[in-house]
GROMACS .gro file of C-alpha atoms in nm:
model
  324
    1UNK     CA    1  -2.761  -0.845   7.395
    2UNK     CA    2  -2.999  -1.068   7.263
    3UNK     CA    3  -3.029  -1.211   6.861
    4UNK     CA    4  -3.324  -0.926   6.773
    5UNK     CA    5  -3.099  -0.660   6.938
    6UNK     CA    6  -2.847  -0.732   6.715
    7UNK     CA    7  -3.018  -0.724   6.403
    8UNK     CA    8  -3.237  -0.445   6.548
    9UNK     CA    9  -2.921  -0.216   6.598
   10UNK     CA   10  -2.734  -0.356   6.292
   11UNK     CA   11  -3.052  -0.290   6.041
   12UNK     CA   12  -3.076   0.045   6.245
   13UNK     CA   13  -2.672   0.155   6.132
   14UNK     CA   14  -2.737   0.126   5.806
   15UNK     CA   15  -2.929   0.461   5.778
   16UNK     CA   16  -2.660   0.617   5.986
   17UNK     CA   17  -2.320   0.542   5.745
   18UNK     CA   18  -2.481   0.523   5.394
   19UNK     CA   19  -2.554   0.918   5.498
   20UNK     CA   20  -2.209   0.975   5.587
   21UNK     CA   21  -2.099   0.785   5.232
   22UNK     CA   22  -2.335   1.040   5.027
   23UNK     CA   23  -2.220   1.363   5.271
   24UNK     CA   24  -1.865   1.284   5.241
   25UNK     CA   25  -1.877   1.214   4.858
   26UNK     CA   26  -2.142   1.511   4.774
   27UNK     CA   27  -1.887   1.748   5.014
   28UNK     CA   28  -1.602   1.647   4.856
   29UNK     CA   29  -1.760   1.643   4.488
   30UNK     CA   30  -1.815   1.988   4.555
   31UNK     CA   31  -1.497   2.116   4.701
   32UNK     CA   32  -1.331   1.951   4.394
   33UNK     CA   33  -1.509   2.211   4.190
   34UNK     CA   34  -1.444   2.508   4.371
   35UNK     CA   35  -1.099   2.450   4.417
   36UNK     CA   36  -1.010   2.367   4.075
   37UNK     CA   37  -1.013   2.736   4.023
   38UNK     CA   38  -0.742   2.794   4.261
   39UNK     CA   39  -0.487   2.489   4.241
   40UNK     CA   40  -0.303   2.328   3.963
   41UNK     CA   41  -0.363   2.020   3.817
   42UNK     CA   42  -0.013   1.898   3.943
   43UNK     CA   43  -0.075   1.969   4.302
   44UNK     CA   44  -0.456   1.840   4.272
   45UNK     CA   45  -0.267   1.522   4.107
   46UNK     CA   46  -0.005   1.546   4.445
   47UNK     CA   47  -0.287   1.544   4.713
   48UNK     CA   48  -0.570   1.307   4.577
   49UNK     CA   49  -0.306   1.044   4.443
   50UNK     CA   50  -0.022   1.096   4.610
   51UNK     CA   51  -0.074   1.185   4.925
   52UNK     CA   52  -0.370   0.939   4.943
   53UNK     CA   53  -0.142   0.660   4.934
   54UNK     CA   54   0.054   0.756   5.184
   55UNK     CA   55  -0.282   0.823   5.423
   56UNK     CA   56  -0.407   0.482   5.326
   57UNK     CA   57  -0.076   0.275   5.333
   58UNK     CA   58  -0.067   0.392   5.697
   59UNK     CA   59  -0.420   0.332   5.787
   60UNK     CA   60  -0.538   0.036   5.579
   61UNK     CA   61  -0.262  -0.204   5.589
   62UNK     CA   62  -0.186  -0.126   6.003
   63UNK     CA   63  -0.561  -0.145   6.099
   64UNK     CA   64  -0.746  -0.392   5.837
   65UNK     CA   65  -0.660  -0.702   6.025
   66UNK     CA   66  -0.663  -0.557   6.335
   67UNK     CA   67  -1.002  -0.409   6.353
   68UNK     CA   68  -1.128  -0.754   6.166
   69UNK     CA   69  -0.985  -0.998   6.452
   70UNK     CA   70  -1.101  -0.789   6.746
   71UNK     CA   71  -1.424  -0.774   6.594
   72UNK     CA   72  -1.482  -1.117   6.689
   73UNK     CA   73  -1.405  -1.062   7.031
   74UNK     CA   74  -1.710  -1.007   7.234
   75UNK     CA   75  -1.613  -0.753   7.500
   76UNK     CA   76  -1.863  -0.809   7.703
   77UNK     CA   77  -1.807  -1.115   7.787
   78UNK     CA   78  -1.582  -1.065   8.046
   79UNK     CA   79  -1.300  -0.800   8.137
   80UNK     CA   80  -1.045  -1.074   8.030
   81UNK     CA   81  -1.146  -1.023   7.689
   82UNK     CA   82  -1.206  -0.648   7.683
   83UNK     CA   83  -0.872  -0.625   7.825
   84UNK     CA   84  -0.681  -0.854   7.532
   85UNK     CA   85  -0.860  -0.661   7.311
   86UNK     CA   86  -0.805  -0.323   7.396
   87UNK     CA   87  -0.430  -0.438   7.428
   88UNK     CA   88  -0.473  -0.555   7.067
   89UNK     CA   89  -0.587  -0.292   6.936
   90UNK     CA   90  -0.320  -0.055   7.073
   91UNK     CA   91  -0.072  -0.263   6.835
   92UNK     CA   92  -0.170  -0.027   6.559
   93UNK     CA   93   0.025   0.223   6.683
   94UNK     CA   94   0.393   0.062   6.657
   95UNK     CA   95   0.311  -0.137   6.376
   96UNK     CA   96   0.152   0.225   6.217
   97UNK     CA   97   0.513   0.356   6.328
   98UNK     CA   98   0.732   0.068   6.117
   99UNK     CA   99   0.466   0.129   5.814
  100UNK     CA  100   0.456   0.503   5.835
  101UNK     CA  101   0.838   0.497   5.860
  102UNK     CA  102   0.861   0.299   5.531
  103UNK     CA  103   0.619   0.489   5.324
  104UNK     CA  104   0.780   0.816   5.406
  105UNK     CA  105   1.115   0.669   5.317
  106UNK     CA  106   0.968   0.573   4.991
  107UNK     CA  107   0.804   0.909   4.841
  108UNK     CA  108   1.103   1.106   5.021
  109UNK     CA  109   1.357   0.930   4.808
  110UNK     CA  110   1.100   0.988   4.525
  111UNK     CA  111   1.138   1.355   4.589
  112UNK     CA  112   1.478   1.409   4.614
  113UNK     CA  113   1.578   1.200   4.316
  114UNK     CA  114   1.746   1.438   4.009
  115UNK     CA  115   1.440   1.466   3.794
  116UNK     CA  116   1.140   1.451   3.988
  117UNK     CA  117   0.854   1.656   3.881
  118UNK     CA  118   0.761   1.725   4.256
  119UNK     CA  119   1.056   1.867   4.337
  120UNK     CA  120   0.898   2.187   4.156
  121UNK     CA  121   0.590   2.180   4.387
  122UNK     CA  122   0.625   2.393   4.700
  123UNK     CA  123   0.568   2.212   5.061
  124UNK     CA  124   0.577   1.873   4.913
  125UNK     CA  125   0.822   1.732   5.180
  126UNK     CA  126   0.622   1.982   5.479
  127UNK     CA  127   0.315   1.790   5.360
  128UNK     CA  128   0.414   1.511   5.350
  129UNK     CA  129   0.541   1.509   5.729
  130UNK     CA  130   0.197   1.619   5.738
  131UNK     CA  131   0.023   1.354   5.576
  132UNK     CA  132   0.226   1.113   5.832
  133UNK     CA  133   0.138   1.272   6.170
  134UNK     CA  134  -0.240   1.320   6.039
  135UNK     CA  135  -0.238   0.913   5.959
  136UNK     CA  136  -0.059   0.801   6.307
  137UNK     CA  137  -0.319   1.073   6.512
  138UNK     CA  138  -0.632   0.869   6.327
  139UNK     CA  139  -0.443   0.556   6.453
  140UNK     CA  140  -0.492   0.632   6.804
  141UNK     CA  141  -0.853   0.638   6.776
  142UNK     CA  142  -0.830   0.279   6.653
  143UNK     CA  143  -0.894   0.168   7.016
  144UNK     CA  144  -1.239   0.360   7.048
  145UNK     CA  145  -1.316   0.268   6.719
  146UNK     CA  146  -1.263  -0.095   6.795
  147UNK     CA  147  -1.495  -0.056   7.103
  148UNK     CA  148  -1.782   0.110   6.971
  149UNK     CA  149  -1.783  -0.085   6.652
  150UNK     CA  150  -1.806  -0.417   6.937
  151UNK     CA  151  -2.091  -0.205   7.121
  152UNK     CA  152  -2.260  -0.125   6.784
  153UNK     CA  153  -2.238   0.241   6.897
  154UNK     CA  154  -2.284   0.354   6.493
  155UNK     CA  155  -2.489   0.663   6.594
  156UNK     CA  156  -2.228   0.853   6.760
  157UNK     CA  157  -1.945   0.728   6.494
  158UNK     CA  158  -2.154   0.865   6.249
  159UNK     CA  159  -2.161   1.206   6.389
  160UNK     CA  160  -1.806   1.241   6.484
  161UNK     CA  161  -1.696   1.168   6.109
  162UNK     CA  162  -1.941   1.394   5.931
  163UNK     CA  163  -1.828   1.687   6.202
  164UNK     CA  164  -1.468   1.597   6.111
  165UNK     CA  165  -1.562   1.545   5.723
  166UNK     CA  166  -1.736   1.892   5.738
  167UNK     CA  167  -1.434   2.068   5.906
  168UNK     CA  168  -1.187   1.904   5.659
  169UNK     CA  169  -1.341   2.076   5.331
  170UNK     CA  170  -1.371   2.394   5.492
  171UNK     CA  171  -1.016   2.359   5.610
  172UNK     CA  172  -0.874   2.253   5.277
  173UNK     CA  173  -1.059   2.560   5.049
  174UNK     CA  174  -0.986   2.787   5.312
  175UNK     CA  175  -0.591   2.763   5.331
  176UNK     CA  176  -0.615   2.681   4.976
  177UNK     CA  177  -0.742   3.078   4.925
  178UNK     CA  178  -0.421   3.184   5.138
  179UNK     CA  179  -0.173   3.000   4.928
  180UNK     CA  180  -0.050   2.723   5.081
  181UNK     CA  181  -0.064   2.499   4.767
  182UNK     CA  182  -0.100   2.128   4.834
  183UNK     CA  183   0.038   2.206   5.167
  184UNK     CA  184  -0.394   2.308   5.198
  185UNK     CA  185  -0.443   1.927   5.166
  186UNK     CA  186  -0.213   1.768   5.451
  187UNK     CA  187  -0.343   2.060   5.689
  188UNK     CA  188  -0.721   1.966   5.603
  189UNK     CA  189  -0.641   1.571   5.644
  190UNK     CA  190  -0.447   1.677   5.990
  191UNK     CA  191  -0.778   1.858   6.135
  192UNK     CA  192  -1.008   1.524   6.029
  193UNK     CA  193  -0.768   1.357   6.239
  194UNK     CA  194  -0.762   1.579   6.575
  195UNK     CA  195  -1.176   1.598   6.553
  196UNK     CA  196  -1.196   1.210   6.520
  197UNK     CA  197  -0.907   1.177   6.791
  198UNK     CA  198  -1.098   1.436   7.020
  199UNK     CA  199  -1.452   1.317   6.906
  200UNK     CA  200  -1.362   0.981   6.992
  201UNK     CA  201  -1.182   1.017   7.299
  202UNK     CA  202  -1.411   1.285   7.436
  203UNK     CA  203  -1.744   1.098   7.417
  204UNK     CA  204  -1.593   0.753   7.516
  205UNK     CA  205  -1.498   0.962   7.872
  206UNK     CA  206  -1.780   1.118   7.870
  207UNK     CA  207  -2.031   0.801   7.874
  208UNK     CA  208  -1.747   0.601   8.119
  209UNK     CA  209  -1.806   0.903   8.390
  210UNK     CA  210  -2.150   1.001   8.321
  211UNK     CA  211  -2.277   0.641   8.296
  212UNK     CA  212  -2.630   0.548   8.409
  213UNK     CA  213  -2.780   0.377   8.733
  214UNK     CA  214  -2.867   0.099   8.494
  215UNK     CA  215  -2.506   0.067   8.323
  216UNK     CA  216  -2.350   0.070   8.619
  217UNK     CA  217  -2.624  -0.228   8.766
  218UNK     CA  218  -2.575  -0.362   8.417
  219UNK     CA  219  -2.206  -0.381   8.304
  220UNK     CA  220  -2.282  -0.479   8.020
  221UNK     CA  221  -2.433  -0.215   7.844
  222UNK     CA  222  -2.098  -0.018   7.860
  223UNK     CA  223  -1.852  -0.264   7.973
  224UNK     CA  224  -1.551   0.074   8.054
  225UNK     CA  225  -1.596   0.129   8.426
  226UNK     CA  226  -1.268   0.342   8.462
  227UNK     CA  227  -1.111   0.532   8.227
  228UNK     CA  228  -0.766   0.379   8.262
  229UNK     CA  229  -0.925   0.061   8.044
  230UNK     CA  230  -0.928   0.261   7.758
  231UNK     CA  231  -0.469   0.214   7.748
  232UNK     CA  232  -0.301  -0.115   7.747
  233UNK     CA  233  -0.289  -0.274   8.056
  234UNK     CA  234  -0.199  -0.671   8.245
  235UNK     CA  235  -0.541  -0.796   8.341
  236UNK     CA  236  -0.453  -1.017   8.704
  237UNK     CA  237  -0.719  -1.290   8.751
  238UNK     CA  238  -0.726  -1.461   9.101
  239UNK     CA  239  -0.396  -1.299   9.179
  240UNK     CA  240  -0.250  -1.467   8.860
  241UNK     CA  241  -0.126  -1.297   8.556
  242UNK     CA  242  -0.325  -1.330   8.258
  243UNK     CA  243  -0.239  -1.331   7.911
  244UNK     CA  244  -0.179  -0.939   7.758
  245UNK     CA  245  -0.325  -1.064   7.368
  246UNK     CA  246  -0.591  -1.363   7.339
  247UNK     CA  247  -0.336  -1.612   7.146
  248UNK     CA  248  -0.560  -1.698   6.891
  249UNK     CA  249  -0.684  -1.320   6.795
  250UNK     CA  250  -0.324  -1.220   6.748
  251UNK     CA  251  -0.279  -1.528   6.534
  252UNK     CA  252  -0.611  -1.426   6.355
  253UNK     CA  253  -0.468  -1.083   6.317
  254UNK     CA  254  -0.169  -1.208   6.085
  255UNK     CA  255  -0.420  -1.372   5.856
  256UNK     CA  256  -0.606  -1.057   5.823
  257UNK     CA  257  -0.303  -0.891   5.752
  258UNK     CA  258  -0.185  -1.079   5.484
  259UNK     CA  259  -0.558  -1.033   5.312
  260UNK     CA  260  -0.547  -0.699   5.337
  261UNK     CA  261  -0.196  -0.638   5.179
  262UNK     CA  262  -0.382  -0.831   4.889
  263UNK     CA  263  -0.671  -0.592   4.909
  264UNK     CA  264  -0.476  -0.268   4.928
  265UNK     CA  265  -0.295  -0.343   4.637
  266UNK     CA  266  -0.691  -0.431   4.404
  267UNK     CA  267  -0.793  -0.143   4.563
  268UNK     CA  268  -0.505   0.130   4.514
  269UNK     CA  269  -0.355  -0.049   4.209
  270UNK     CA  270  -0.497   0.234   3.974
  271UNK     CA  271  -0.303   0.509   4.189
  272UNK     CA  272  -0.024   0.302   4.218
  273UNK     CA  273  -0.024   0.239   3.822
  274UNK     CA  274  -0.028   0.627   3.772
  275UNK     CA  275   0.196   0.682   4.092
  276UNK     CA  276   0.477   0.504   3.833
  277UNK     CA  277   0.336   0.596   3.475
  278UNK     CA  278   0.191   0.916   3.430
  279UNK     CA  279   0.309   1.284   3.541
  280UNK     CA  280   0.159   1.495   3.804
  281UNK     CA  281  -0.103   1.663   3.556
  282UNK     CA  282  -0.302   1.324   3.486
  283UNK     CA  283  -0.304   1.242   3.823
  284UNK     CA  284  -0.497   1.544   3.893
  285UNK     CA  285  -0.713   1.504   3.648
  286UNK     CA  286  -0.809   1.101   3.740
  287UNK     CA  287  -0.828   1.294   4.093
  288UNK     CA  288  -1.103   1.523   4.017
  289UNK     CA  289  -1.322   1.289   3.840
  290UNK     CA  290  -1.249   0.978   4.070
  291UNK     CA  291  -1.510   1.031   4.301
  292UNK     CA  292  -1.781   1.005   4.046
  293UNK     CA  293  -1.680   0.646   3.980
  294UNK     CA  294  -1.869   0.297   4.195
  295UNK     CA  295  -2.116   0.563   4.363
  296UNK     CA  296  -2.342   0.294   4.376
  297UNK     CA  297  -2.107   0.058   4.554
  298UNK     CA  298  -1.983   0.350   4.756
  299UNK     CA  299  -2.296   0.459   4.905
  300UNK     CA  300  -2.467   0.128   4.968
  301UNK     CA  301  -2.253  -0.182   4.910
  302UNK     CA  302  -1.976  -0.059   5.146
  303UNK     CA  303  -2.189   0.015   5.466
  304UNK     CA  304  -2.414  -0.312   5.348
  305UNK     CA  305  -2.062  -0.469   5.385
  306UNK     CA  306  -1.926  -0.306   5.707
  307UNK     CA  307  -2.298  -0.340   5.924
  308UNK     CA  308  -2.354  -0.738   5.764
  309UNK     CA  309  -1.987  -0.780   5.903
  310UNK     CA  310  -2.054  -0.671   6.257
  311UNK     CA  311  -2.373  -0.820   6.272
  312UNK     CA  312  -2.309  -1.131   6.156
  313UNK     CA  313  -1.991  -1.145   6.399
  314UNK     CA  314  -2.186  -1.107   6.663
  315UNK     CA  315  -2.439  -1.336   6.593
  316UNK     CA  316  -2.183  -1.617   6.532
  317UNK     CA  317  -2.029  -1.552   6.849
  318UNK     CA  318  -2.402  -1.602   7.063
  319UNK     CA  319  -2.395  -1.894   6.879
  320UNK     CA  320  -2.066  -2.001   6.982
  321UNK     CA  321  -2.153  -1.946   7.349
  322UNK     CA  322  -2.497  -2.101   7.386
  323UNK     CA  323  -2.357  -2.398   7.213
  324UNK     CA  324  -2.081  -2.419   7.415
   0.00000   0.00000   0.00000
């Protein structure tokens, strides 16, 4: 892929996820209001603050570093490196486990304690399960994510997420009307996570089997040739084992990490401040007005950010090989 297809395709994106920024935060704007007819402010306070950290404890902190590393990773440069990559990306899933394991231990032990105000909120501990088996299904994905976000394949991201964004709010206002209470909320985040999970999987299989007479004479436009590429696997070169992570991506990947620990905690500190300080009723109210606040950033600066990241990966990387 040459430098103008890069910038052509990256320019291209842009469209594509500052409309899923506005759908998702006009959708969920909206389902804020017609649901704060039929939910307390504790259990709103529950769902958008508490059970948000859990969601993005799991998710940010496992995948941050790991999707910024194997961005830089040019699979289609050889199956060596689409290989360590795909292999490195599958590392969310037991490091997801260890993290998943430790936030659960943490608001569990929060619940139980003598005293705690959720203890009076029905399917707290059911939603929580909930909240943990939605996060480590969207970690799965983080393979196909990691590949298309390589391939600059934005366009069918983009509609996978709105589907699943779409299905989510009518998921969470529909249980909400048969009384499950913030249970509504875990069940919603759950479905977002089997469309992506399906979405993902399902179009990735379908473009590996149906691929063109020109993909298959050019592997490059969609480096998977068999479907058993997508899972870990020991690449053999010349009869020779080769290694399973690229040494210096894994090492990469720790110094991500550590940066996004750092960036989880600016990012979440507010809910985290109000997770300690204030009761149940305040965090529903900062809940329902949150999404109002940093539109602007929102809608333009963080898919600005996300498409001038890939782009500029990639372009570093031609670099690196034609000067090489």
């Amino acid at each position: 892929m040459g430098t103008n297809d890069v910038v052509e395709k990256g320019l291209g994106s842009l469209p594509y996820l500052i409309g899923v920024q506005i759908g998702s935060r006009i959708m969920t704007f909206i389902l804020n209001l017609m649901i704060a007819r039929f939910t307390f402010p504790s259990e709103f306070g529950v769902s958008s603050v508490q059970f948000h950290l859990v969601l993005i404890s799991i998710l940010y902190i496992t995948r941050e570093g790991l999707r910024r590393s194997c961005l830089r990773q040019d699979i289609r440069e050889s199956q060596l490196v689409l290989s360590q990559t795909i292999n490195l990306s599958w590392m969310a899933v037991p490091f997801g486990l260890i993290i998943s394991a430790i936030v659960y231990t943490f608001f569990i032990s929060r619940h139980t304690k003598d005293g705690s105000q959720t203890s009076e909120i029905p399917y707290y501990s059911e939603g929580l399960v909930i909240m943990v088996i939605a996060g480590m299904t969207e970690l799965l994905t983080e393979p196909i994510f990691i590949i298309w976000q390589n391939l600059l394949l934005f366009g069918p991201r983009t509609v996978v997420e709105m589907i699943a964004i779409v299905i989510r709010c009518l998921s969470t206002f529909l249980f909400l009307l048969s009384g499950f209470g913030v249970l509504s909320f875990a069940i919603a985040q759950l479905c977002y996570s089997f469309v992506l999970f399906f979405g993902f999987y399902g179009y990735t299989i379908y473009k590996t089997i149906k691929r063109t007479e020109r993909e298959k004479e050019k592997v490059n436009e969609w480096p998977i040739t068999e479907i058993r590429m997508l899972f870990p696997r020991i690449y053999v070169n010349n009869k020779r084992l080769t290694n399973i992570f690229d040494p210096n991506t894994l090492k990469l990947s720790g110094t991500f990490l550590f940066q996004s620990i750092g960036k989880f905690g600016l990012a979440e500190g507010e809910k985290m401040a109000l997770l300690w300080s204030k009761g149940l009723s305040d965090q529903g109210s900062f809940g329902l007005v949150s999404n109002l606040g940093s539109l602007v950033a929102r809608f333009l600066f963080q898919p600005l950010e996300e498409t001038s990241n890939a782009v500029f990966t990639k372009l570093t990387n031609q670099s690196s090989s034609s000067s090489s």
